[in-house]
Amino acid sequence: MTNNAPTGSTIDPTESLALKDQVFGDNPLEVRDTDHYTQEYVGGIVDKWDELIDWKRRAEGEGRFFIEQLRKRGAQKVLDVATGTGFHSVRLLEEGFDTVSADGSPQMLAKAFRNGLKHGGHVLRVVNADWRWLSRDVPGEFDAIICLGNSFTHLFNEHDRRKALAEFYSKLKHDGVLIIDQRNYDAILDGKGGSSQTYYYCGAEVTAAPDHVDEGLARYRYSFPDGSEYYLNMYPLRKDYLRGLLRDVGFQKIETFGDFQENYDGTEPDYFIHVAEKRYMAPEDL
């Protein structure tokens, strides 16, 4: 595992590994900083993350969607840039993909490495990397990059979002594909829906609910059966805004699915999944 702290990080990886409690200060709603995630994915929430996800139920919920999207494009070498506790990295390894697992949280990576051994005896190749410096910290090019679990919403600054997407684009081979998802913040911001926990956060006795939402912050509360509660501060990305960013950095063909379905009502899905292709397409083919 490598530990590379980008310039401007709030906390370096060594300090992050030592944190046991989340740090939000006296005004949690004012915490709207990209680098702050290193003080959120620590201690108890890392230990309980698999309880929130429920690997078995999540696998059943998403089926083979991601595997099929990768296979139909001939992908073999995959970079999981938001591996978390390793759920998708392990699934990809079990399906025979050559997988590298990256995350900005050292504690999440440590848990992912242990989970790889626990679930099938897989030795994950893990890299502690910030997306904005991906080309510096992760060698090689990839057929595909996956950025799942609503992870991209931890980038609060538009410059950071554009920089991260540009890094994803540069790490892909000429015909590579990026699969990136996001919560349906459009419905939440417009008061037309919420989080169903049907496909992503599948823990039967765990709740993930918005504690505060405005155009610049989605603060979520995660409540567990033992009474413990944890929070994450995220930026509420709108679907068309993210699609526009993907186009701006060079992705030409972008398909958007709602809860793994090609056809959907925009207010209904819990999540949107964008499948963005790097390969050049003539205007008449778009």
mmCIF file of C-alpha atoms in Angstrom:
data_model
loop_
_atom_site.group_PDB
_atom_site.id
_atom_site.type_symbol
_atom_site.label_atom_id
_atom_site.label_comp_id
_atom_site.label_asym_id
_atom_site.label_seq_id
_atom_site.Cartn_x
_atom_site.Cartn_y
_atom_site.Cartn_z
ATOM 1 C CA MET A 1 0.000 0.000 0.000
ATOM 2 C CA THR A 2 1.351 3.428 -0.829
ATOM 3 C CA ASN A 3 0.578 6.573 1.113
ATOM 4 C CA ASN A 4 0.594 9.741 -0.960
ATOM 5 C CA ALA A 5 -0.911 12.884 0.540
ATOM 6 C CA PRO A 6 -1.626 15.577 -2.044
ATOM 7 C CA THR A 7 -0.627 19.149 -1.387
ATOM 8 C CA GLY A 8 -3.438 20.864 0.463
ATOM 9 C CA SER A 9 -4.782 17.748 2.242
ATOM 10 C CA THR A 10 -6.371 18.501 5.593
ATOM 11 C CA ILE A 11 -4.688 15.510 7.188
ATOM 12 C CA ASP A 12 -1.965 13.131 6.080
ATOM 13 C CA PRO A 13 -2.548 9.345 5.798
ATOM 14 C CA THR A 14 -0.612 8.530 8.972
ATOM 15 C CA GLU A 15 -2.780 10.867 11.032
ATOM 16 C CA SER A 16 -5.915 9.591 9.290
ATOM 17 C CA LEU A 17 -5.107 6.009 10.252
ATOM 18 C CA ALA A 18 -4.959 7.071 13.915
ATOM 19 C CA LEU A 19 -8.362 8.793 13.950
ATOM 20 C CA LYS A 20 -11.072 6.862 15.790
ATOM 21 C CA ASP A 21 -13.861 9.433 15.699
ATOM 22 C CA GLN A 22 -15.228 11.564 12.894
ATOM 23 C CA VAL A 23 -14.253 15.228 13.050
ATOM 24 C CA PHE A 24 -16.757 17.907 12.001
ATOM 25 C CA GLY A 25 -16.014 20.703 14.465
ATOM 26 C CA ASP A 26 -18.590 22.998 16.032
ATOM 27 C CA ASN A 27 -20.462 23.748 12.798
ATOM 28 C CA PRO A 28 -20.908 20.516 10.786
ATOM 29 C CA LEU A 29 -23.074 22.241 8.163
ATOM 30 C CA GLU A 30 -20.178 24.560 7.351
ATOM 31 C CA VAL A 31 -17.895 21.644 6.475
ATOM 32 C CA ARG A 32 -17.948 21.797 2.688
ATOM 33 C CA ASP A 33 -14.396 20.912 1.775
ATOM 34 C CA THR A 34 -13.171 18.215 -0.598
ATOM 35 C CA ASP A 35 -10.271 17.129 1.609
ATOM 36 C CA HIS A 36 -12.464 16.594 4.659
ATOM 37 C CA TYR A 37 -13.451 13.034 3.655
ATOM 38 C CA THR A 38 -10.191 11.831 5.268
ATOM 39 C CA GLN A 39 -11.700 12.808 8.632
ATOM 40 C CA GLU A 40 -15.068 11.213 7.897
ATOM 41 C CA TYR A 41 -14.114 7.694 6.779
ATOM 42 C CA VAL A 42 -12.452 6.740 10.024
ATOM 43 C CA GLY A 43 -13.025 4.560 13.080
ATOM 44 C CA GLY A 44 -16.544 3.339 13.685
ATOM 45 C CA ILE A 45 -18.065 4.113 10.298
ATOM 46 C CA VAL A 46 -15.308 2.122 8.580
ATOM 47 C CA ASP A 47 -15.884 -0.802 10.944
ATOM 48 C CA LYS A 48 -19.624 -0.709 10.281
ATOM 49 C CA TRP A 49 -19.594 0.055 6.545
ATOM 50 C CA ASP A 50 -20.121 -3.560 5.518
ATOM 51 C CA GLU A 51 -23.091 -3.737 7.865
ATOM 52 C CA LEU A 52 -24.522 -0.756 5.980
ATOM 53 C CA ILE A 53 -23.867 -2.248 2.542
ATOM 54 C CA ASP A 54 -24.630 -5.929 3.253
ATOM 55 C CA TRP A 55 -22.492 -7.565 0.567
ATOM 56 C CA LYS A 56 -24.891 -10.420 -0.152
ATOM 57 C CA ARG A 57 -27.989 -8.249 -0.555
ATOM 58 C CA ARG A 58 -26.132 -5.647 -2.579
ATOM 59 C CA ALA A 59 -24.824 -8.307 -4.957
ATOM 60 C CA GLU A 60 -28.364 -9.555 -5.442
ATOM 61 C CA GLY A 61 -29.678 -6.019 -5.969
ATOM 62 C CA GLU A 62 -27.247 -4.944 -8.672
ATOM 63 C CA GLY A 63 -26.993 -8.377 -10.291
ATOM 64 C CA ARG A 64 -24.429 -8.548 -13.076
ATOM 65 C CA PHE A 65 -24.954 -5.028 -14.386
ATOM 66 C CA PHE A 66 -21.375 -3.797 -13.945
ATOM 67 C CA ILE A 67 -19.832 -7.080 -15.062
ATOM 68 C CA GLU A 68 -21.878 -7.037 -18.262
ATOM 69 C CA GLN A 69 -21.131 -3.368 -18.992
ATOM 70 C CA LEU A 70 -17.413 -4.087 -18.723
ATOM 71 C CA ARG A 71 -17.508 -7.327 -20.688
ATOM 72 C CA LYS A 72 -19.507 -5.924 -23.596
ATOM 73 C CA ARG A 73 -16.732 -3.354 -24.058
ATOM 74 C CA GLY A 74 -13.952 -5.912 -23.802
ATOM 75 C CA ALA A 75 -12.490 -4.496 -20.603
ATOM 76 C CA GLN A 76 -9.942 -6.587 -18.738
ATOM 77 C CA LYS A 77 -7.806 -4.210 -16.700
ATOM 78 C CA VAL A 78 -9.962 -2.205 -14.270
ATOM 79 C CA LEU A 79 -9.181 0.540 -11.769
ATOM 80 C CA ASP A 80 -11.627 0.787 -8.872
ATOM 81 C CA VAL A 81 -10.950 4.357 -7.734
ATOM 82 C CA ALA A 82 -13.355 4.355 -4.766
ATOM 83 C CA THR A 83 -12.938 0.831 -3.495
ATOM 84 C CA GLY A 84 -14.241 1.554 0.012
ATOM 85 C CA THR A 85 -14.234 -1.752 1.866
ATOM 86 C CA GLY A 86 -13.612 -3.656 -1.362
ATOM 87 C CA PHE A 87 -17.026 -4.938 -2.433
ATOM 88 C CA HIS A 88 -16.704 -4.238 -6.158
ATOM 89 C CA SER A 89 -12.989 -4.986 -6.300
ATOM 90 C CA VAL A 90 -13.625 -8.457 -4.902
ATOM 91 C CA ARG A 91 -16.509 -9.044 -7.323
ATOM 92 C CA LEU A 92 -14.316 -8.034 -10.261
ATOM 93 C CA LEU A 93 -11.489 -10.292 -9.139
ATOM 94 C CA GLU A 94 -13.894 -13.200 -8.796
ATOM 95 C CA GLU A 95 -15.019 -12.571 -12.384
ATOM 96 C CA GLY A 96 -11.431 -12.668 -13.649
ATOM 97 C CA PHE A 97 -10.766 -8.945 -14.138
ATOM 98 C CA ASP A 98 -7.262 -7.596 -13.538
ATOM 99 C CA THR A 99 -8.143 -5.116 -10.797
ATOM 100 C CA VAL A 100 -6.341 -2.346 -8.928
ATOM 101 C CA SER A 101 -8.098 -0.875 -5.883
ATOM 102 C CA ALA A 102 -7.621 2.773 -4.923
ATOM 103 C CA ASP A 103 -9.127 4.946 -2.221
ATOM 104 C CA GLY A 104 -8.314 8.187 -0.459
ATOM 105 C CA SER A 105 -9.092 6.777 2.986
ATOM 106 C CA PRO A 106 -6.263 4.671 4.442
ATOM 107 C CA GLN A 107 -8.636 3.060 6.935
ATOM 108 C CA MET A 108 -11.043 2.013 4.185
ATOM 109 C CA LEU A 109 -8.161 0.535 2.187
ATOM 110 C CA ALA A 110 -6.948 -1.457 5.178
ATOM 111 C CA LYS A 111 -10.466 -2.840 5.623
ATOM 112 C CA ALA A 112 -10.689 -3.622 1.897
ATOM 113 C CA PHE A 113 -7.434 -5.552 2.010
ATOM 114 C CA ARG A 114 -8.700 -7.647 4.935
ATOM 115 C CA ASN A 115 -12.011 -8.193 3.136
ATOM 116 C CA GLY A 116 -10.210 -9.444 0.047
ATOM 117 C CA LEU A 117 -8.593 -12.187 2.107
ATOM 118 C CA LYS A 118 -11.856 -12.891 3.913
ATOM 119 C CA HIS A 119 -13.961 -13.159 0.755
ATOM 120 C CA GLY A 120 -12.194 -15.732 -1.372
ATOM 121 C CA GLY A 121 -8.597 -15.277 -0.299
ATOM 122 C CA HIS A 122 -7.940 -12.441 -2.760
ATOM 123 C CA VAL A 123 -4.863 -10.265 -2.260
ATOM 124 C CA LEU A 124 -6.028 -6.822 -3.361
ATOM 125 C CA ARG A 125 -3.510 -4.497 -4.978
ATOM 126 C CA VAL A 126 -4.354 -1.346 -3.048
ATOM 127 C CA VAL A 127 -3.172 2.212 -3.575
ATOM 128 C CA ASN A 128 -3.904 5.169 -1.316
ATOM 129 C CA ALA A 129 -4.547 7.792 -3.981
ATOM 130 C CA ASP A 130 -6.381 11.085 -4.316
ATOM 131 C CA TRP A 131 -8.268 11.300 -7.620
ATOM 132 C CA ARG A 132 -6.832 14.733 -8.391
ATOM 133 C CA TRP A 133 -3.348 13.217 -8.499
ATOM 134 C CA LEU A 134 -4.282 9.823 -9.923
ATOM 135 C CA SER A 135 -1.814 9.864 -12.810
ATOM 136 C CA ARG A 136 0.980 10.545 -10.342
ATOM 137 C CA ASP A 137 0.068 7.847 -7.838
ATOM 138 C CA VAL A 138 -1.271 4.977 -9.978
ATOM 139 C CA PRO A 139 0.933 3.620 -12.776
ATOM 140 C CA GLY A 140 -0.305 2.361 -16.124
ATOM 141 C CA GLU A 141 -3.449 2.680 -18.214
ATOM 142 C CA PHE A 142 -6.738 0.860 -17.814
ATOM 143 C CA ASP A 143 -9.527 -0.471 -19.991
ATOM 144 C CA ALA A 144 -12.057 0.767 -17.465
ATOM 145 C CA ILE A 145 -12.391 2.863 -14.351
ATOM 146 C CA ILE A 146 -15.244 2.473 -11.892
ATOM 147 C CA CYS A 147 -16.171 5.163 -9.373
ATOM 148 C CA LEU A 148 -19.145 3.797 -7.432
ATOM 149 C CA GLY A 149 -21.049 4.199 -4.176
ATOM 150 C CA ASN A 150 -21.890 7.901 -4.601
ATOM 151 C CA SER A 151 -18.199 8.599 -3.976
ATOM 152 C CA PHE A 152 -17.791 11.416 -6.489
ATOM 153 C CA THR A 153 -20.045 13.650 -4.396
ATOM 154 C CA HIS A 154 -17.234 14.136 -1.887
ATOM 155 C CA LEU A 155 -15.737 16.697 -4.279
ATOM 156 C CA PHE A 156 -17.160 20.066 -3.233
ATOM 157 C CA ASN A 157 -15.202 22.296 -5.599
ATOM 158 C CA GLU A 158 -15.963 22.350 -9.329
ATOM 159 C CA HIS A 159 -12.272 22.658 -10.123
ATOM 160 C CA ASP A 160 -11.680 19.461 -8.121
ATOM 161 C CA ARG A 161 -14.453 17.681 -9.998
ATOM 162 C CA ARG A 162 -13.066 18.692 -13.372
ATOM 163 C CA LYS A 163 -9.529 17.776 -12.338
ATOM 164 C CA ALA A 164 -10.595 14.348 -11.076
ATOM 165 C CA LEU A 165 -12.565 13.562 -14.247
ATOM 166 C CA ALA A 166 -9.626 14.697 -16.372
ATOM 167 C CA GLU A 167 -7.407 12.321 -14.395
ATOM 168 C CA PHE A 168 -9.874 9.469 -14.982
ATOM 169 C CA TYR A 169 -9.885 10.279 -18.692
ATOM 170 C CA SER A 170 -6.087 10.306 -18.879
ATOM 171 C CA LYS A 171 -5.766 6.936 -17.119
ATOM 172 C CA LEU A 172 -8.037 5.210 -19.638
ATOM 173 C CA LYS A 173 -6.818 3.599 -22.830
ATOM 174 C CA HIS A 174 -7.994 5.198 -26.093
ATOM 175 C CA ASP A 175 -11.202 3.117 -26.116
ATOM 176 C CA GLY A 176 -11.693 2.919 -22.351
ATOM 177 C CA VAL A 177 -14.860 3.395 -20.329
ATOM 178 C CA LEU A 178 -15.679 5.164 -17.078
ATOM 179 C CA ILE A 179 -18.592 3.942 -14.969
ATOM 180 C CA ILE A 180 -19.552 6.482 -12.344
ATOM 181 C CA ASP A 181 -22.660 6.679 -10.199
ATOM 182 C CA GLN A 182 -24.437 9.218 -8.027
ATOM 183 C CA ARG A 183 -27.412 9.402 -5.747
ATOM 184 C CA ASN A 184 -30.552 10.883 -7.324
ATOM 185 C CA TYR A 185 -30.034 14.300 -5.775
ATOM 186 C CA ASP A 186 -32.377 15.897 -8.307
ATOM 187 C CA ALA A 187 -35.347 14.204 -6.682
ATOM 188 C CA ILE A 188 -34.100 14.999 -3.182
ATOM 189 C CA LEU A 189 -33.396 18.664 -3.892
ATOM 190 C CA ASP A 190 -36.719 19.066 -5.684
ATOM 191 C CA GLY A 191 -38.669 17.338 -2.913
ATOM 192 C CA LYS A 192 -39.806 14.503 -5.165
ATOM 193 C CA GLY A 193 -38.095 11.494 -3.667
ATOM 194 C CA GLY A 194 -35.516 10.094 -1.341
ATOM 195 C CA SER A 195 -33.278 7.121 -0.704
ATOM 196 C CA SER A 196 -34.988 3.744 -0.966
ATOM 197 C CA GLN A 197 -31.969 1.655 0.110
ATOM 198 C CA THR A 198 -33.090 -0.949 -2.419
ATOM 199 C CA TYR A 199 -29.837 -1.449 -4.292
ATOM 200 C CA TYR A 200 -26.924 0.311 -2.658
ATOM 201 C CA TYR A 201 -27.206 0.575 1.105
ATOM 202 C CA CYS A 202 -28.873 -2.736 1.771
ATOM 203 C CA GLY A 203 -28.352 -3.283 5.500
ATOM 204 C CA ALA A 204 -31.765 -4.422 6.722
ATOM 205 C CA GLU A 205 -31.509 -2.739 10.128
ATOM 206 C CA VAL A 206 -29.452 0.286 9.112
ATOM 207 C CA THR A 207 -30.903 3.594 7.927
ATOM 208 C CA ALA A 208 -29.266 6.173 5.668
ATOM 209 C CA ALA A 209 -31.268 9.382 5.641
ATOM 210 C CA PRO A 210 -30.636 13.055 4.860
ATOM 211 C CA ASP A 211 -30.002 15.131 7.974
ATOM 212 C CA HIS A 212 -29.701 18.376 6.011
ATOM 213 C CA VAL A 213 -29.929 19.179 2.315
ATOM 214 C CA ASP A 214 -29.412 22.413 0.428
ATOM 215 C CA GLU A 215 -27.990 23.214 -3.017
ATOM 216 C CA GLY A 216 -24.438 23.037 -1.666
ATOM 217 C CA LEU A 217 -24.595 20.245 0.920
ATOM 218 C CA ALA A 218 -26.189 16.855 1.472
ATOM 219 C CA ARG A 219 -25.402 15.751 5.009
ATOM 220 C CA TYR A 220 -26.460 12.163 5.607
ATOM 221 C CA ARG A 221 -26.984 10.373 8.908
ATOM 222 C CA TYR A 222 -26.267 6.643 9.145
ATOM 223 C CA SER A 223 -27.982 4.946 12.092
ATOM 224 C CA PHE A 224 -27.113 1.432 13.272
ATOM 225 C CA PRO A 225 -28.986 -1.081 15.461
ATOM 226 C CA ASP A 226 -26.646 -0.521 18.421
ATOM 227 C CA GLY A 227 -27.677 3.139 18.569
ATOM 228 C CA SER A 228 -24.513 4.503 16.997
ATOM 229 C CA GLU A 229 -24.769 7.252 14.396
ATOM 230 C CA TYR A 230 -22.315 8.589 11.835
ATOM 231 C CA TYR A 231 -22.440 11.354 9.266
ATOM 232 C CA LEU A 232 -21.083 12.132 5.816
ATOM 233 C CA ASN A 233 -21.041 15.546 4.153
ATOM 234 C CA MET A 234 -21.450 15.430 0.371
ATOM 235 C CA TYR A 235 -22.133 17.741 -2.527
ATOM 236 C CA PRO A 236 -25.583 17.138 -4.121
ATOM 237 C CA LEU A 237 -24.693 16.638 -7.784
ATOM 238 C CA ARG A 238 -27.490 17.008 -10.279
ATOM 239 C CA LYS A 239 -27.600 14.398 -13.041
ATOM 240 C CA ASP A 240 -27.338 16.688 -16.064
ATOM 241 C CA TYR A 241 -24.593 18.715 -14.422
ATOM 242 C CA LEU A 242 -22.396 15.636 -14.038
ATOM 243 C CA ARG A 243 -23.177 14.512 -17.580
ATOM 244 C CA GLY A 244 -22.055 17.949 -18.757
ATOM 245 C CA LEU A 245 -18.775 17.666 -16.872
ATOM 246 C CA LEU A 246 -18.149 14.272 -18.445
ATOM 247 C CA ARG A 247 -18.625 15.757 -21.901
ATOM 248 C CA ASP A 248 -16.420 18.734 -21.078
ATOM 249 C CA VAL A 249 -13.411 16.539 -20.267
ATOM 250 C CA GLY A 250 -13.792 14.547 -23.502
ATOM 251 C CA PHE A 251 -16.183 11.638 -23.017
ATOM 252 C CA GLN A 252 -18.370 11.518 -26.114
ATOM 253 C CA LYS A 253 -20.958 8.799 -25.597
ATOM 254 C CA ILE A 254 -22.644 8.806 -22.194
ATOM 255 C CA GLU A 255 -25.429 6.407 -21.274
ATOM 256 C CA THR A 256 -27.277 7.026 -18.029
ATOM 257 C CA PHE A 257 -29.198 4.292 -16.236
ATOM 258 C CA GLY A 258 -31.632 4.643 -13.354
ATOM 259 C CA ASP A 259 -31.161 1.855 -10.794
ATOM 260 C CA PHE A 260 -29.589 -0.297 -13.552
ATOM 261 C CA GLN A 261 -32.505 0.278 -15.926
ATOM 262 C CA GLU A 262 -32.196 1.977 -19.326
ATOM 263 C CA ASN A 263 -35.715 3.369 -19.160
ATOM 264 C CA TYR A 264 -36.848 5.107 -15.993
ATOM 265 C CA ASP A 265 -38.827 7.994 -14.566
ATOM 266 C CA GLY A 266 -36.325 10.629 -13.444
ATOM 267 C CA THR A 267 -37.920 11.036 -10.012
ATOM 268 C CA GLU A 268 -37.948 7.340 -9.185
ATOM 269 C CA PRO A 269 -34.407 5.901 -9.204
ATOM 270 C CA ASP A 270 -32.383 5.805 -6.037
ATOM 271 C CA TYR A 271 -29.188 6.101 -8.096
ATOM 272 C CA PHE A 272 -28.036 7.125 -11.535
ATOM 273 C CA ILE A 273 -25.210 5.206 -13.216
ATOM 274 C CA HIS A 274 -23.328 6.926 -16.033
ATOM 275 C CA VAL A 275 -21.390 4.808 -18.530
ATOM 276 C CA ALA A 276 -19.029 7.166 -20.371
ATOM 277 C CA GLU A 277 -16.916 6.027 -23.319
ATOM 278 C CA LYS A 278 -13.604 7.624 -24.235
ATOM 279 C CA ARG A 279 -13.321 6.196 -27.755
ATOM 280 C CA TYR A 280 -13.593 8.724 -30.538
ATOM 281 C CA MET A 281 -16.909 8.817 -32.343
ATOM 282 C CA ALA A 282 -17.737 10.742 -35.510
ATOM 283 C CA PRO A 283 -20.514 13.308 -35.035
ATOM 284 C CA GLU A 284 -22.971 11.251 -37.076
ATOM 285 C CA ASP A 285 -22.464 8.300 -34.719
ATOM 286 C CA LEU A 286 -23.284 10.201 -31.547
#
